Short mmCIF file of C-alpha atoms in Angstrom, two decimals:
data_model
loop_
_atom_site.label_atom_id
_atom_site.label_comp_id
_atom_site.label_asym_id
_atom_site.label_seq_id
_atom_site.Cartn_x
_atom_site.Cartn_y
_atom_site.Cartn_z
CA MET A 255 -19.27 26.28 24.20
CA LYS A 256 -19.54 28.86 21.41
CA ARG A 257 -16.62 30.17 19.37
CA THR A 258 -14.92 33.28 20.66
CA ASP A 259 -12.71 34.08 17.64
CA TYR A 260 -15.49 35.31 15.33
CA ILE A 261 -15.24 38.65 13.52
CA GLY A 262 -17.07 41.78 14.64
CA TRP A 263 -19.71 43.68 12.71
CA ASP A 264 -17.24 46.24 11.35
CA GLU A 265 -14.96 43.49 9.96
CA TYR A 266 -17.96 41.72 8.48
CA PHE A 267 -19.48 44.73 6.72
CA MET A 268 -16.18 46.21 5.57
CA GLY A 269 -15.24 42.76 4.29
CA ILE A 270 -18.41 42.75 2.20
CA ALA A 271 -17.58 46.21 0.86
CA MET A 272 -14.07 45.00 -0.03
CA PHE A 273 -15.49 41.90 -1.69
CA SER A 274 -17.96 44.02 -3.66
CA ALA A 275 -15.07 46.18 -4.91
CA GLU A 276 -13.72 43.09 -6.64
CA ARG A 277 -16.68 43.35 -9.09
CA SER A 278 -15.34 46.68 -10.42
CA LYS A 279 -13.78 46.64 -13.89
CA ASP A 280 -11.90 49.88 -13.25
CA ASN A 281 -8.23 49.20 -13.88
CA SER A 282 -6.93 51.75 -11.37
CA THR A 283 -9.40 52.08 -8.50
CA GLN A 284 -11.85 49.52 -7.23
CA VAL A 285 -14.34 50.75 -4.66
CA GLY A 286 -17.04 48.82 -2.82
CA ALA A 287 -19.86 49.87 -0.52
CA CYS A 288 -22.23 48.15 1.88
CA ILE A 289 -25.18 49.88 3.58
CA VAL A 290 -26.47 48.47 6.86
CA ASN A 291 -29.52 49.36 8.93
CA ALA A 292 -29.80 49.66 12.71
CA GLU A 293 -30.54 45.92 13.02
CA ASN A 294 -27.22 45.05 11.32
CA LYS A 295 -29.03 43.92 8.19
CA ILE A 296 -27.53 44.66 4.80
CA VAL A 297 -29.88 46.77 2.74
CA ALA A 298 -27.57 47.52 -0.21
CA VAL A 299 -24.19 46.86 -1.80
CA GLY A 300 -22.47 48.56 -4.70
CA TYR A 301 -19.21 48.98 -6.57
CA ASN A 302 -17.85 51.51 -9.05
CA GLY A 303 -18.77 50.78 -12.63
CA MET A 304 -20.56 51.96 -15.75
CA PRO A 305 -24.30 52.65 -15.65
CA THR A 306 -26.71 49.79 -16.25
CA GLY A 307 -27.19 49.26 -19.98
CA CYS A 308 -23.79 50.64 -20.99
CA ASN A 309 -21.53 48.14 -22.67
CA ASP A 310 -18.43 48.66 -20.53
CA ASP A 311 -16.25 47.28 -23.33
CA GLU A 312 -17.19 50.37 -25.35
CA MET A 313 -16.64 52.87 -22.53
CA PRO A 314 -13.40 54.67 -21.68
CA TRP A 315 -11.59 53.47 -18.52
CA GLU A 316 -8.60 55.80 -18.77
CA ARG A 317 -7.69 58.41 -16.16
CA GLU A 318 -6.32 60.84 -18.74
CA GLY A 319 -7.18 61.72 -22.34
CA ASP A 320 -7.31 64.48 -24.90
CA SER A 321 -10.72 65.43 -23.48
CA VAL A 322 -12.52 64.59 -20.25
CA LEU A 323 -14.87 62.62 -22.53
CA ASP A 324 -11.95 60.27 -23.26
CA THR A 325 -11.73 59.37 -19.56
CA LYS A 326 -13.85 57.34 -17.17
CA TYR A 327 -14.76 60.30 -14.96
CA PRO A 328 -17.97 61.60 -16.59
CA PHE A 329 -19.33 58.07 -16.95
CA VAL A 330 -18.49 55.84 -13.96
CA CYS A 331 -21.07 55.51 -11.20
CA HIS A 332 -19.42 55.42 -7.78
CA ALA A 333 -19.97 52.52 -5.38
CA GLU A 334 -21.83 54.67 -2.86
CA LEU A 335 -24.32 55.95 -5.45
CA ASN A 336 -24.80 52.46 -6.87
CA ALA A 337 -25.58 51.14 -3.40
CA ILE A 338 -28.03 53.97 -2.68
CA LEU A 339 -29.81 53.55 -6.02
CA ASN A 340 -29.93 49.75 -5.84
CA ARG A 341 -31.06 49.43 -2.22
CA ASN A 342 -33.57 46.78 -1.23
CA SER A 343 -35.20 49.00 1.38
CA ALA A 344 -37.56 51.94 0.99
CA SER A 345 -35.62 54.06 3.47
CA LEU A 346 -31.96 54.47 4.38
CA ASP A 347 -32.70 56.79 7.31
CA GLY A 348 -30.23 56.16 10.10
CA CYS A 349 -28.24 53.58 8.16
CA THR A 350 -24.45 53.15 8.15
CA LEU A 351 -22.41 53.09 4.97
CA TYR A 352 -19.25 50.97 4.89
CA VAL A 353 -17.06 52.04 1.96
CA THR A 354 -13.52 51.22 0.92
CA LEU A 355 -12.64 54.79 -0.10
CA PHE A 356 -13.70 58.07 1.52
CA PRO A 357 -16.63 59.49 -0.50
CA CYS A 358 -16.29 62.31 -3.01
CA ASN A 359 -18.39 65.45 -2.65
CA GLU A 360 -21.00 64.23 -5.18
CA CYS A 361 -21.50 60.99 -3.28
CA ALA A 362 -21.55 62.92 0.01
CA LYS A 363 -24.61 64.81 -1.21
CA ALA A 364 -26.39 61.57 -2.14
CA ILE A 365 -25.42 60.00 1.21
CA ILE A 366 -26.84 62.97 3.11
CA GLN A 367 -30.01 63.15 1.02
CA SER A 368 -30.66 59.42 1.50
CA GLY A 369 -30.63 59.73 5.31
CA ILE A 370 -27.45 57.75 6.01
CA LYS A 371 -26.03 58.93 9.33
CA LYS A 372 -22.65 57.21 9.59
CA VAL A 373 -19.86 56.52 7.10
CA VAL A 374 -17.15 53.97 7.95
CA TYR A 375 -14.36 54.21 5.38
CA ASN A 376 -11.30 52.06 4.88
CA CYS A 377 -8.88 54.60 3.37
CA ASN A 378 -8.76 58.27 2.49
CA LYS A 379 -6.08 58.37 -0.22
CA TYR A 380 -7.40 61.71 -1.54
CA LYS A 381 -7.39 63.43 1.87
CA GLY A 382 -6.72 67.13 1.42
CA SER A 383 -8.23 67.23 -2.06
CA GLU A 384 -11.00 69.76 -2.68
CA SER A 385 -13.54 66.97 -3.20
CA VAL A 386 -12.78 65.22 0.10
CA THR A 387 -12.58 68.55 1.94
CA ALA A 388 -16.02 69.44 0.59
CA SER A 389 -17.36 66.01 1.59
CA GLN A 390 -16.14 66.36 5.17
CA PHE A 391 -17.52 69.90 5.31
CA LEU A 392 -20.95 68.63 4.19
CA PHE A 393 -20.88 65.65 6.54
CA ASP A 394 -19.94 67.86 9.51
CA ARG A 395 -22.70 70.40 8.74
CA CYS A 396 -25.36 67.74 8.19
CA GLY A 397 -24.64 65.48 11.15
CA VAL A 398 -23.15 62.51 9.30
CA GLU A 399 -20.49 60.82 11.45
CA THR A 400 -17.33 59.67 9.63
CA VAL A 401 -15.09 56.99 11.13
CA GLN A 402 -12.00 55.36 9.70
CA TYR A 403 -12.17 51.59 9.82
CA ILE A 404 -9.52 50.01 12.03
CA LYS A 405 -8.66 46.47 11.04
CA SER A 406 -8.56 44.08 13.97
CA ASN A 407 -5.50 41.93 14.56
CA LYS A 408 -7.68 38.89 14.03
CA GLU A 409 -6.60 36.70 11.15
CA ILE A 410 -9.56 35.72 9.00
CA ASN A 411 -9.50 32.17 7.63
CA ILE A 412 -12.34 31.13 5.38
CA SER A 413 -12.82 27.46 4.70
CA LEU A 414 -15.65 26.24 2.55
#
């Protein structure tokens, strides 16, 4: 008889997004993303970090500074954009994005342009901000479904 206590697809893919976030070197916010096609195959993962080729030891990671150039904000690539740019598939049309934090408006544009049709997010800690409001506005107008991830009551035990 087969096991019945296995995790569902949402737990699996959000778990991969959460695990990917652990690669981030950002000291305040770690974000991970996992893009899945209609056949439940992973076509991309990403996390927030500096662009390829930048020595992240030489880059600013602060949230505040004398100038915006002294902060991480003009330099860090978000998890969603990293996943989109590093995909292993030619097309993301109709895919679902699992992401640990609701996307900003800049990532929303990339998500829409890439053809992703559903965003499953773990938390929306910036809800009500102009960026998130703009994201939701864009998603609503462009037919991208947004769903908050609901953790199951299932305890996950991993033994290797």
